[in-house]
Backbone as CSV, one residue per row, in Angstrom:
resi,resn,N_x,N_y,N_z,CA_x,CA_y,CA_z,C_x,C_y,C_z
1,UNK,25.960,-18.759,5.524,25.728,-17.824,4.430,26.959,-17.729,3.533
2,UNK,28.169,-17.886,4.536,29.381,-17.824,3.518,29.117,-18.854,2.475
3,UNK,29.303,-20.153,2.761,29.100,-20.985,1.883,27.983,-21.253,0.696
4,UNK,27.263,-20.254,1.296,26.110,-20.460,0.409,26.912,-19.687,-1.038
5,UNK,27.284,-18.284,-0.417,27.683,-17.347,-1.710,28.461,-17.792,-2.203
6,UNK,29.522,-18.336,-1.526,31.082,-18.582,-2.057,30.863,-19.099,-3.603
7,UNK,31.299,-18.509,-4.441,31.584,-18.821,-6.133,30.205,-18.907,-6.406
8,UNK,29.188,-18.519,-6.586,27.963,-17.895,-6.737,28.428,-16.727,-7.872
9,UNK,27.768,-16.901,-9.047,27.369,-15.657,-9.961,27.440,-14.039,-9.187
10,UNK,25.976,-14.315,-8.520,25.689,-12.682,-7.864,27.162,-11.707,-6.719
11,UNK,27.962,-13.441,-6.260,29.007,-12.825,-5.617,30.742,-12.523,-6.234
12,UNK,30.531,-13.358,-7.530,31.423,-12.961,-8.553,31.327,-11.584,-8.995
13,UNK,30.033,-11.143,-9.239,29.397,-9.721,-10.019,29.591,-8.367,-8.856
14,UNK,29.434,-8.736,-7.480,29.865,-8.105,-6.333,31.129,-7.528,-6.724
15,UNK,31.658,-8.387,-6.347,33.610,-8.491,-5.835,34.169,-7.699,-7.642
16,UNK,33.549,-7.867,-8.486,33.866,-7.303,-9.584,33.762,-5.868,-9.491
17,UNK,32.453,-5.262,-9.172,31.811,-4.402,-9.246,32.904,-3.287,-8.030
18,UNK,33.281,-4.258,-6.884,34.425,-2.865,-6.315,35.663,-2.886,-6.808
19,UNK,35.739,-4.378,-7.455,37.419,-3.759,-8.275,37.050,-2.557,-9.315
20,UNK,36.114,-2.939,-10.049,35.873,-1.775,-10.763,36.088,-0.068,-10.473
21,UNK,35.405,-0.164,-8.878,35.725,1.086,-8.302,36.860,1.679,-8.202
22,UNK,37.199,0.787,-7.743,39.221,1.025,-7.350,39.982,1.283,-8.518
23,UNK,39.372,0.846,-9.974,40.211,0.718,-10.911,41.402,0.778,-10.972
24,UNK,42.679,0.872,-11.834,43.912,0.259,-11.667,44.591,0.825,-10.533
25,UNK,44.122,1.263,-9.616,45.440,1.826,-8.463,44.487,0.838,-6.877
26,UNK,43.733,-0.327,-7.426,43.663,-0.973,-6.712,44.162,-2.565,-7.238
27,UNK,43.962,-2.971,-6.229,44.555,-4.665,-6.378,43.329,-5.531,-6.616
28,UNK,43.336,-6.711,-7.408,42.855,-8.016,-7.705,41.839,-8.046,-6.400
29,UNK,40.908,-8.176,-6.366,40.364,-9.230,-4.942,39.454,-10.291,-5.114
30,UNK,39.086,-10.865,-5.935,38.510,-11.789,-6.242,38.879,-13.050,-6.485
31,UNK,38.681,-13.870,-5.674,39.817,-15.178,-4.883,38.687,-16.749,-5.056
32,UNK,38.865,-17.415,-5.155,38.164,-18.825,-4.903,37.935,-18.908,-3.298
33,UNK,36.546,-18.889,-3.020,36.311,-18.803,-1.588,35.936,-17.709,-0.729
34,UNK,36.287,-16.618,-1.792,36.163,-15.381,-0.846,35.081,-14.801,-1.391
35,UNK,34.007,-14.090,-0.078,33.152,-13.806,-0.491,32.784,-12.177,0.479
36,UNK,31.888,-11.322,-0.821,31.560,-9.684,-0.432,30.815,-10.063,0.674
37,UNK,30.835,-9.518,2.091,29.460,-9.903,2.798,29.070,-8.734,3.492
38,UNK,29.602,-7.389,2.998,28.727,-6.518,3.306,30.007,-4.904,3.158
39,UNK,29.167,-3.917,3.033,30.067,-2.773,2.346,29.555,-1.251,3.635
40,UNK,29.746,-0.272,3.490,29.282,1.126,4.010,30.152,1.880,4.480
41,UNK,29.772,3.416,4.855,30.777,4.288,5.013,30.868,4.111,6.340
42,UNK,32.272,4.711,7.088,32.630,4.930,8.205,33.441,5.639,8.204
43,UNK,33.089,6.580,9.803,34.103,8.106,9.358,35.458,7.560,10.113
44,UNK,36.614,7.371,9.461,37.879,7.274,9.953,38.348,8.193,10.680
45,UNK,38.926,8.306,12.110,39.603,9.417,12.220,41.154,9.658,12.099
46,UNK,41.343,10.716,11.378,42.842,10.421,11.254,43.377,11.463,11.440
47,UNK,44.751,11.859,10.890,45.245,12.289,11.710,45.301,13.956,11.449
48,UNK,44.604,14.573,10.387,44.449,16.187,10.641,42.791,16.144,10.969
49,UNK,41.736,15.503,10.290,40.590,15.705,10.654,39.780,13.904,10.635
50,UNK,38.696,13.894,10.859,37.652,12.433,10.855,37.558,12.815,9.147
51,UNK,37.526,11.390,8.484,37.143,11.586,7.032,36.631,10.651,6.504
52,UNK,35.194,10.598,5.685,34.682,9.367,5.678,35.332,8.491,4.915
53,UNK,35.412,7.148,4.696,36.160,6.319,3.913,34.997,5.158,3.709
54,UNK,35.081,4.466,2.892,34.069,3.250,2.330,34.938,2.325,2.886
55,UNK,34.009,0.931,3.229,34.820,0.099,4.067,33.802,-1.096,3.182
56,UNK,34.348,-2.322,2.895,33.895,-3.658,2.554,34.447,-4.674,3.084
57,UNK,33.652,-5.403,3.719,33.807,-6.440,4.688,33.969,-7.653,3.697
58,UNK,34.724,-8.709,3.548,34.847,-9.990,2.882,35.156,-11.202,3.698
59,UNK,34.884,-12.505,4.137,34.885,-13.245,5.118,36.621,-13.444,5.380
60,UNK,37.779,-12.834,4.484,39.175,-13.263,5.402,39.841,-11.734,5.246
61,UNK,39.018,-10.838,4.419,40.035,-9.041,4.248,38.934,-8.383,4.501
62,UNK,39.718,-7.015,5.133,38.711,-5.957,5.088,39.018,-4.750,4.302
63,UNK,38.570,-4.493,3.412,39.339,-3.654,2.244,38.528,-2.140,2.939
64,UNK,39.200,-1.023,2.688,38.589,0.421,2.841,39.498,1.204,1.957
65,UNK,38.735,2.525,1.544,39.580,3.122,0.771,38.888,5.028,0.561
66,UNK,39.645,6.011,-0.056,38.707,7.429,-0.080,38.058,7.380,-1.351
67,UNK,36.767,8.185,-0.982,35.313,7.927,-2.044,35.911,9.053,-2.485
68,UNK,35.916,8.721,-3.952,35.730,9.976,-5.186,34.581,10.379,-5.328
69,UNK,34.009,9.200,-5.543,32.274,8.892,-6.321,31.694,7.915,-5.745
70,UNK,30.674,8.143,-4.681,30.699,7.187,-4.049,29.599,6.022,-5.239
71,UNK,29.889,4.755,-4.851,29.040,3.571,-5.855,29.944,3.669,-7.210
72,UNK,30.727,4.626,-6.926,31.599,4.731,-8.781,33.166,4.909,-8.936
73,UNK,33.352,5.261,-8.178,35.469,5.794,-7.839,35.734,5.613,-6.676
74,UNK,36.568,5.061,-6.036,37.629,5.064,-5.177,38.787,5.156,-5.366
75,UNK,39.994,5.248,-4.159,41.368,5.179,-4.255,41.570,5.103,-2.917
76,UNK,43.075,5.190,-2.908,43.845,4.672,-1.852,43.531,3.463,-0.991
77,UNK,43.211,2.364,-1.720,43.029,0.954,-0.985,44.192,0.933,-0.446
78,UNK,43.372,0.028,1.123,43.869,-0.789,1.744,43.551,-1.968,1.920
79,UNK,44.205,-2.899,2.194,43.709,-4.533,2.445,44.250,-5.214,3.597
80,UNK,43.023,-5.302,4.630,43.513,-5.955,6.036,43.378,-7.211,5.927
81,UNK,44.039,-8.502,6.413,43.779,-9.813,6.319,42.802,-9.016,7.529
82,UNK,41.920,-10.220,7.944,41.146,-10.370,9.099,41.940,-10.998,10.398
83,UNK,42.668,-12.098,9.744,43.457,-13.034,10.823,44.435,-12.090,11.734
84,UNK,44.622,-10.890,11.340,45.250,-9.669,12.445,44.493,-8.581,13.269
85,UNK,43.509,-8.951,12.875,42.556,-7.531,13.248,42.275,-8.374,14.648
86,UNK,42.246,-7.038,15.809,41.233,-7.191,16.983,40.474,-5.753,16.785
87,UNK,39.523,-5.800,17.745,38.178,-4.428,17.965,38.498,-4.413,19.667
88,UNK,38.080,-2.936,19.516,38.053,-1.929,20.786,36.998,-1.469,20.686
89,UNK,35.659,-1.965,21.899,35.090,-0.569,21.879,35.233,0.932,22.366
90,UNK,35.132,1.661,22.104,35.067,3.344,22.862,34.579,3.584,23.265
91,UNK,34.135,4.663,23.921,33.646,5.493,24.644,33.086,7.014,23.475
92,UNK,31.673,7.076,23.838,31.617,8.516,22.705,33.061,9.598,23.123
93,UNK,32.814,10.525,22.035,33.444,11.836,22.246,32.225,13.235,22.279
94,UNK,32.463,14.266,22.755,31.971,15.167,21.826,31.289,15.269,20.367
95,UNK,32.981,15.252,19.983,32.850,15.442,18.339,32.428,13.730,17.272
96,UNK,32.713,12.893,18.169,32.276,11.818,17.353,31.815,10.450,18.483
97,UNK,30.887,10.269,17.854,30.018,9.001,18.762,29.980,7.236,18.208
98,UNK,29.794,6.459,18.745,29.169,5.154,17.908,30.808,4.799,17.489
99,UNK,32.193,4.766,18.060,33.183,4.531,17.981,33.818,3.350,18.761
100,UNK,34.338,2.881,17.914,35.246,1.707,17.650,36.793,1.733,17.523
101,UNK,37.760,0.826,18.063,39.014,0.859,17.291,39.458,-0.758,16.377
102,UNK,39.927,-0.446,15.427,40.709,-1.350,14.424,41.958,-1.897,14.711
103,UNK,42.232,-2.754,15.423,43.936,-3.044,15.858,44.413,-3.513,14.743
104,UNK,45.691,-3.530,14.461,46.558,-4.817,13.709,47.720,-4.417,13.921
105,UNK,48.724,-5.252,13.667,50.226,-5.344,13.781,50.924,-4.395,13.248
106,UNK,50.208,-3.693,12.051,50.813,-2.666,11.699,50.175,-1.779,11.496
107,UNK,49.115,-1.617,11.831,48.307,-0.092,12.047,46.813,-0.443,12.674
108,UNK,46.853,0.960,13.834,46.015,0.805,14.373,44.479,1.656,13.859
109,UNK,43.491,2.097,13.933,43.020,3.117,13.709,40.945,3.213,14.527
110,UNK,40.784,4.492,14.772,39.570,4.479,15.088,38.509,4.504,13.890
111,UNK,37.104,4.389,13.750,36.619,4.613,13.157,34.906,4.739,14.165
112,UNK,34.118,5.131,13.294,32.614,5.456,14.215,31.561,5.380,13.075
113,UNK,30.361,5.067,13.483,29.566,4.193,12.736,28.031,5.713,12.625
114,UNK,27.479,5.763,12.075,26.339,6.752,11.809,25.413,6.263,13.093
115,UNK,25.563,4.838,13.141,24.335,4.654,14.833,24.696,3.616,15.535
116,UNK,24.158,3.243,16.658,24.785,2.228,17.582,24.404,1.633,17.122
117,UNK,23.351,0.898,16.854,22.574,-0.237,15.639,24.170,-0.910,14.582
118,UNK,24.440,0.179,13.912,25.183,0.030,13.000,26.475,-0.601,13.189
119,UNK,26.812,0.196,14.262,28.366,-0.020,15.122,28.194,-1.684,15.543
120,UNK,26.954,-2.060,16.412,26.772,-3.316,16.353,26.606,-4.853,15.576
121,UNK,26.199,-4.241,14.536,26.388,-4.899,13.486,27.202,-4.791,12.544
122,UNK,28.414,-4.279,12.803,30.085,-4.134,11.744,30.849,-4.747,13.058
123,UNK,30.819,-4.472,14.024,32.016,-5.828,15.115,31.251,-7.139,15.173
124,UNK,30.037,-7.217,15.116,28.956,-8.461,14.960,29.674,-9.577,14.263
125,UNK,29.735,-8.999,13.161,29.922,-9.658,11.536,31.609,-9.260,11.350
126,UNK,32.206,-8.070,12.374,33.738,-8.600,12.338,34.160,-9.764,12.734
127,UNK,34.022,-9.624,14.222,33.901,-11.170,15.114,33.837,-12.304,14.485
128,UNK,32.368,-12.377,13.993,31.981,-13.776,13.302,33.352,-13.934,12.628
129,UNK,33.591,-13.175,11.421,34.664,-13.433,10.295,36.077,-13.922,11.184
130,UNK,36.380,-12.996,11.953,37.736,-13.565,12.597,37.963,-14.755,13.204
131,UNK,36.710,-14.987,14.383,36.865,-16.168,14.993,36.824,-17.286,13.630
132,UNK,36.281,-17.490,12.988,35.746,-18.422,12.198,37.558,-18.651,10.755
133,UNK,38.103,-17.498,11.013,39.446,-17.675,9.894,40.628,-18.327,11.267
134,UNK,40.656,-17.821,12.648,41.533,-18.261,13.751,41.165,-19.692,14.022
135,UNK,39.952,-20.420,14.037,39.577,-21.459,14.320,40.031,-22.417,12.893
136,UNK,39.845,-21.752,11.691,40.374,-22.563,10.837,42.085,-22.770,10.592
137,UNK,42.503,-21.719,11.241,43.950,-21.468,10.534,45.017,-22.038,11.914
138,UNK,43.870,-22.356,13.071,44.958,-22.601,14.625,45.590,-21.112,14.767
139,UNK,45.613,-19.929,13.846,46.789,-18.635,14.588,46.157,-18.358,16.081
140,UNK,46.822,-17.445,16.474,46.347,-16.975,17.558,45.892,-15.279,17.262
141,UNK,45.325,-14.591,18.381,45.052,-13.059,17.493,46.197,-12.030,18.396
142,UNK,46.369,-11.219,17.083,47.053,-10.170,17.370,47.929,-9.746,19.146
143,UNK,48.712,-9.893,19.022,49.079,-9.894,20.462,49.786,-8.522,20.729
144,UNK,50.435,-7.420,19.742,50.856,-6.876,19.922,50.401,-5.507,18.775
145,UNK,49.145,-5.344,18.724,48.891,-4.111,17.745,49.437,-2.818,17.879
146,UNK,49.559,-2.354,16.558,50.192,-1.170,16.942,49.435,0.208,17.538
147,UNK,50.329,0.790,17.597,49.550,2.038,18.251,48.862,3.170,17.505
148,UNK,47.518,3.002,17.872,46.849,4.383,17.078,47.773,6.100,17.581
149,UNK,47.779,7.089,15.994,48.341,8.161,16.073,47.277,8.560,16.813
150,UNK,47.593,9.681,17.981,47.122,10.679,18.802,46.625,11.781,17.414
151,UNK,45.253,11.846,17.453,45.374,13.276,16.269,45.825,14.621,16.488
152,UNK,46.434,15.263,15.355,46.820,16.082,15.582,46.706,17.701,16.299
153,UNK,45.237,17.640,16.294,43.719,18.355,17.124,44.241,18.325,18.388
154,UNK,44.354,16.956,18.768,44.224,16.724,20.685,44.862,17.654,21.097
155,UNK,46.582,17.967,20.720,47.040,18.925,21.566,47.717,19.808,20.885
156,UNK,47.932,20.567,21.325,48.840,22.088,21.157,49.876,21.686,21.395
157,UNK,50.430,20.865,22.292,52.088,21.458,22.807,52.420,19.905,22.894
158,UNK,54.143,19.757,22.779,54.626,18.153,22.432,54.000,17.163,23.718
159,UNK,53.789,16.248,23.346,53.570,15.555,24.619,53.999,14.674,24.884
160,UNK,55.526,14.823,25.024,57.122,14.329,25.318,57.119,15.626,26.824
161,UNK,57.883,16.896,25.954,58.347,17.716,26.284,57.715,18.595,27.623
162,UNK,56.691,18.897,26.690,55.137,19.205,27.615,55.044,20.790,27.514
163,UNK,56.403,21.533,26.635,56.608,23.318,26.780,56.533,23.359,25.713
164,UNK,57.526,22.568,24.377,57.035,23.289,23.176,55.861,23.437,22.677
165,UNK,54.997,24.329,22.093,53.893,24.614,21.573,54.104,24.675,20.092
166,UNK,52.993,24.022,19.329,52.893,23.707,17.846,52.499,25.010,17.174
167,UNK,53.406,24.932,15.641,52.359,26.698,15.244,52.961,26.044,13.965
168,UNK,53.163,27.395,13.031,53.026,26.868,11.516,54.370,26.568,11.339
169,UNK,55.294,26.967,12.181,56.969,27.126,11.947,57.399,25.837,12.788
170,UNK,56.328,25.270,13.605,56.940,23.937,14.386,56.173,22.908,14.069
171,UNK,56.421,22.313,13.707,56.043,21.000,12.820,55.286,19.747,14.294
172,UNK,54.483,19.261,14.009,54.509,18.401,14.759,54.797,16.632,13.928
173,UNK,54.857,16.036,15.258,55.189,14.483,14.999,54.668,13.423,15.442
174,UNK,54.970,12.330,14.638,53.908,10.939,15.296,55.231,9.909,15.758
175,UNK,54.958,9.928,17.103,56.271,8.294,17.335,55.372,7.678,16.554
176,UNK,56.183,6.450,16.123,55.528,5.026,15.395,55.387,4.259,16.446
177,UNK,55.986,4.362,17.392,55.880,3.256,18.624,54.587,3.612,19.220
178,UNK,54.467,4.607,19.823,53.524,5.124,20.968,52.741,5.923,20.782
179,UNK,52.487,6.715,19.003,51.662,7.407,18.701,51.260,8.785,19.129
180,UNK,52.260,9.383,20.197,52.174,10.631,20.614,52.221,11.595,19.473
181,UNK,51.468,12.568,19.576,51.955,13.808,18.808,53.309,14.657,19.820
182,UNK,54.396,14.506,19.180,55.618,15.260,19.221,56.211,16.106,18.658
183,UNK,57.303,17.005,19.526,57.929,17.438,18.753,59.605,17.609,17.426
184,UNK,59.881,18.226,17.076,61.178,17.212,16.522,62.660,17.270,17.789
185,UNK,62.647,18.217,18.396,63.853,17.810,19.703,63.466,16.404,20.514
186,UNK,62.211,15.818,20.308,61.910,15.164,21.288,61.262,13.570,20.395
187,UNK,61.783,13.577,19.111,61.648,12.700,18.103,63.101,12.781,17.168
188,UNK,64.279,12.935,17.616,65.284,12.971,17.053,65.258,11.572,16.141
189,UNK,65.575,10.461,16.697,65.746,9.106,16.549,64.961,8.550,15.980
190,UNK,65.654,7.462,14.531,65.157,6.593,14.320,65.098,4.877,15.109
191,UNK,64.142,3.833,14.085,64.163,2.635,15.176,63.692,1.826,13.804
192,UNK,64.704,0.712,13.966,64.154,-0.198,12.880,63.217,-1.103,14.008
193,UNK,61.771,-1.418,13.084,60.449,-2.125,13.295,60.581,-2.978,12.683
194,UNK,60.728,-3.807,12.424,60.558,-5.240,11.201,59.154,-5.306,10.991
195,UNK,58.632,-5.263,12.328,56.702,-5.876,12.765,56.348,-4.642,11.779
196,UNK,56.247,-3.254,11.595,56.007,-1.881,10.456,56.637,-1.885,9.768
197,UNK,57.678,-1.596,9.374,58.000,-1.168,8.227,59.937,-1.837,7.952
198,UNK,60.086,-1.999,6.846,61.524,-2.022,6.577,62.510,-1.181,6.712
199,UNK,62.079,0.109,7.037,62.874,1.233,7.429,62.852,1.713,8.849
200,UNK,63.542,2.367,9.316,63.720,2.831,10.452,62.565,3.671,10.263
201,UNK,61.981,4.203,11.702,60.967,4.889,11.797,61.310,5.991,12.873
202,UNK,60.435,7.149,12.542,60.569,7.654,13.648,59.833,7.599,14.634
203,UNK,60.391,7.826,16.247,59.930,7.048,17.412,60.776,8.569,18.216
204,UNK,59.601,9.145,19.835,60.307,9.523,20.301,60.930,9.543,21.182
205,UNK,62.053,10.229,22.489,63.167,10.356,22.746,62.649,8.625,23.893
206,UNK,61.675,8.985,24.700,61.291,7.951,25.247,61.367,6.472,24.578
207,UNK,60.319,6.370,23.781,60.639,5.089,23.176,61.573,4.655,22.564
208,UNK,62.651,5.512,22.452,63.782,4.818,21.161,64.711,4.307,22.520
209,UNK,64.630,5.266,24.031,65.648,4.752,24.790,64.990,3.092,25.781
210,UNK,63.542,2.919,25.299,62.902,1.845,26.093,63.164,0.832,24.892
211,UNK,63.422,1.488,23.318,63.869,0.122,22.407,65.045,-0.254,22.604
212,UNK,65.728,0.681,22.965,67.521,-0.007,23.082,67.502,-0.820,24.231
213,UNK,66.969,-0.732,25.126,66.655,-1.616,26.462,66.805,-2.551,26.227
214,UNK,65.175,-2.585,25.337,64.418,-4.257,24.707,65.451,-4.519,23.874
215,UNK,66.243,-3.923,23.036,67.264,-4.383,22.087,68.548,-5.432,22.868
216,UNK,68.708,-4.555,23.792,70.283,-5.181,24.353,69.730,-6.417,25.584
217,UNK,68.539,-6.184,25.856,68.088,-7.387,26.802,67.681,-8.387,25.911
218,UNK,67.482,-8.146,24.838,67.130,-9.840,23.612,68.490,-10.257,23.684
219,UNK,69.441,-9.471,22.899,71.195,-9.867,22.742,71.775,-10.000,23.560
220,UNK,71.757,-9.970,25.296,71.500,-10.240,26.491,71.588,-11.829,26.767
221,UNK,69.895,-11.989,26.680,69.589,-13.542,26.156,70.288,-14.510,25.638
222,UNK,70.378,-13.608,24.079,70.812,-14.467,23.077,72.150,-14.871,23.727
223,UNK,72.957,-13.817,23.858,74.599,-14.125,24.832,74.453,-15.464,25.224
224,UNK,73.416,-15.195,26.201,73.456,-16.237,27.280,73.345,-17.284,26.927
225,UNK,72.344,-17.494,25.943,71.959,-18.992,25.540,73.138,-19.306,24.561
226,UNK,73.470,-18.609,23.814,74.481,-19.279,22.958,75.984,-19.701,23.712
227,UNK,75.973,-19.087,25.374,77.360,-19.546,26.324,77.888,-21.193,26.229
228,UNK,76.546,-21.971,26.438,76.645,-23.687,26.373,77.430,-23.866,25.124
229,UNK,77.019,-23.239,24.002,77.557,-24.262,22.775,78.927,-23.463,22.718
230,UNK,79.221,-21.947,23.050,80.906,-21.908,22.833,81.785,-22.251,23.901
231,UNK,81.881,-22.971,25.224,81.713,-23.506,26.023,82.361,-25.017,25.231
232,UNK,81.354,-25.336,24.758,81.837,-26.512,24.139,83.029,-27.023,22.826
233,UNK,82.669,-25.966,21.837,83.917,-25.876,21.161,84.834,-25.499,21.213
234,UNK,85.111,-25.342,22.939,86.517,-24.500,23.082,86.785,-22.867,22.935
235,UNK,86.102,-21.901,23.048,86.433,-20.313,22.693,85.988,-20.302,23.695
236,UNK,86.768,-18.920,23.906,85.638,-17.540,24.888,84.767,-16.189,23.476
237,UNK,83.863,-15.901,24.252,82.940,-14.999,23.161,83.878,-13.632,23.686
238,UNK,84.219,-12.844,22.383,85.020,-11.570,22.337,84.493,-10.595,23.786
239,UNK,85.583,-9.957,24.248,85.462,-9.480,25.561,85.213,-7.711,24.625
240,UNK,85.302,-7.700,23.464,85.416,-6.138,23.140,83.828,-5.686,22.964
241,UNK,82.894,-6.324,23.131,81.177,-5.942,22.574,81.096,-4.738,23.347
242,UNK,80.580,-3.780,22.853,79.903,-2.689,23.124,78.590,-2.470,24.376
243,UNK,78.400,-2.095,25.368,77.004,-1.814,25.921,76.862,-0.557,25.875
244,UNK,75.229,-0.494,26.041,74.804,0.940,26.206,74.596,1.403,27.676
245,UNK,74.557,2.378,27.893,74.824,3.318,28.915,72.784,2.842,29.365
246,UNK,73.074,2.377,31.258,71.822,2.195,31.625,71.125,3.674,31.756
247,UNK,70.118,2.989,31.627,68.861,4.804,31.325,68.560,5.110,32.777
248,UNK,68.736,5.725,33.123,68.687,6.383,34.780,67.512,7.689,34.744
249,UNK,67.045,7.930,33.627,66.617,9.401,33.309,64.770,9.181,33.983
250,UNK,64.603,10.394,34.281,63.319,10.674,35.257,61.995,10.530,33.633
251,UNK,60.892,9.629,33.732,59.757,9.122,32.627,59.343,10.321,32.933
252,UNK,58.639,10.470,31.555,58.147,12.110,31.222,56.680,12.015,31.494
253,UNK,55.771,13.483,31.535,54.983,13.563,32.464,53.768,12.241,31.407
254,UNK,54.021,12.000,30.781,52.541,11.055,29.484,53.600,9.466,29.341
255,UNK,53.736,8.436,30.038,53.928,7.572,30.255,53.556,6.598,28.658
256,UNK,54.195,6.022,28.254,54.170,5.583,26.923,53.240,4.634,26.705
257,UNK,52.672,4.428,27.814,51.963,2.861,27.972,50.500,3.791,28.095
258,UNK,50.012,4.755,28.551,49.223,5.430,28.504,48.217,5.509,27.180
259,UNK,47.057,5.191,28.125,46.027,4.710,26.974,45.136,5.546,26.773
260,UNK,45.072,6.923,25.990,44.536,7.769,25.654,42.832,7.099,25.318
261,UNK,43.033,6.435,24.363,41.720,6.326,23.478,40.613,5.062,24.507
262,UNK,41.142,4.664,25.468,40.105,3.968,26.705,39.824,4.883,27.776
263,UNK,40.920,6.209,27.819,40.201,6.800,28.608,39.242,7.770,28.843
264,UNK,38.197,8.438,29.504,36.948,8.823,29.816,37.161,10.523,30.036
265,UNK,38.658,10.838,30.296,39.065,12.075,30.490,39.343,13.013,29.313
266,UNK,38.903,14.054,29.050,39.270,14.852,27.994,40.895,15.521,27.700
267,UNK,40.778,15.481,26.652,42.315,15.531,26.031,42.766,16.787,26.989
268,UNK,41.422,17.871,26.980,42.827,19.457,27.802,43.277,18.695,28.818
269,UNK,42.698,17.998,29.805,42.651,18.110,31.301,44.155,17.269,31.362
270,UNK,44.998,16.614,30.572,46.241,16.162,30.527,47.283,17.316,30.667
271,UNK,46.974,18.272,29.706,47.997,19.769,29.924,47.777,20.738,31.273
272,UNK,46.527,19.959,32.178,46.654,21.247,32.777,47.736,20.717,34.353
């Protein structure tokens, strides 16, 4: 079917028709090869409430963005290659059913479909698209997606700390690493991400001391491997380098690796 549309009139007039939407605070998408192969709402959940967002599927991006008007205005595009995306299925909730997760390297996110029908046929026709851009391109998929934010709903109190409690005077927080909602004693620290963002991020007390780990065990490595070649030109490597102090400290009661959104247990039953 791709090929059929690809540079086709009716799929030129498509791909026009949502730049139009987006008008100038969206980007170009209309490419040689690329083709609309299917559009609809899905409620995103994020991170103060679920909010619906329009989503359009294209055989190598998945563009979504917030409805002004729906069929007439949008904004805040985004544009996923496909070649990063993996899918999660869920488990219902309560409050939202027919749910899915969105991986990629730099953001993760849930979303949920109006019916299981539906839900089945948007990973259906994800799938198809991905396998079919990985098989052409040799990549491999996503190996390290990032972590969906915990919403801000789930809990009341940091879930670092496990005592402070959130109110209008205590702010809560998102590690970038691990997606906990935190608090700021317990999110002091930044962490440069290259894989997110060009800036340091904030990450909390846990993960910034499991990045310095991973930090000084790469430069560790690197030491090591680079010993042969100064070895050979005659030096010793400077005896003055810096280490960090090993982490001896007792893991807090929500384990960073802890996979909230696969599991079957409700958010209180963690605080009690």
């Amino acid at each position: 079917m791709v090929d059929h549309l690809a540079n086709t009139e009716i799929n030129s007039q498509r791909i026009a028709a949502v730049e139009n939407c987006f008008g100038a605070s969206g980007q170009p998408l209309a490419l040689p090869g690329r083709v609309l192969l299917g559009e609809g709402i899905l409620t995103k959940e994020c991170r103060k409430k679920p909010k619906p967002r329009i989503f359009f599927l294209f055989n190598d991006i998945l563009v979504y963005g917030s409805i002004i008007i729906n069929k007439r205005k949008y904004n805040s595009q985004h544009i996923i290659p496909l070649e990063d995306v993996t899918l999660e299925t869920l488990p219902d909730t309560l409050q939202m059913k027919n749910r899915w997760m969105i991986k990629t390297s730099k953001k993760s996110f849930v979303v949920s479909a109006a019916s299981l029908t539906e839900r089945k046929e948007w990973i259906s026709h994800l799938e198809e698209c991905i396998k079919h851009l990985l098989t052409k391109t040799g990549r491999q998929p996503c190996r390290e997606p990032a972590a969906p934010w915990i919403p801000d709903k789930a809990t009341d109190i940091c879930m670092r700390c496990t005592h402070t409690k959130f109110s209008t005077l205590t702010r809560r927080h998102h590690c970038r690493k691990c997606g906990f909602v935190v608090c700021a004693d317990c999110s002091r620290h930044r962490f440069l991400m290259p894989r997110l963002s060009p800036k340091p991020l904030r990450v909390c007390n846990l993960c910034y001391r499991q990045l310095l780990a991973e930090e000084k065990k790469e430069a560790e490595a690197d030491r090591r491997q680079a010993e042969p070649i100064r070895s050979a030109v005659g030096y010793e490597p400077s005896s003055g380098d810096d280490s960090d102090k090993s982490d001896d400290e007792k893991a807090e009661q929500w384990p960073a690796d802890t996979e909230f959104y696969t599991s079957a247990v409700s958010w209180s039953s963690f605080h009690s």
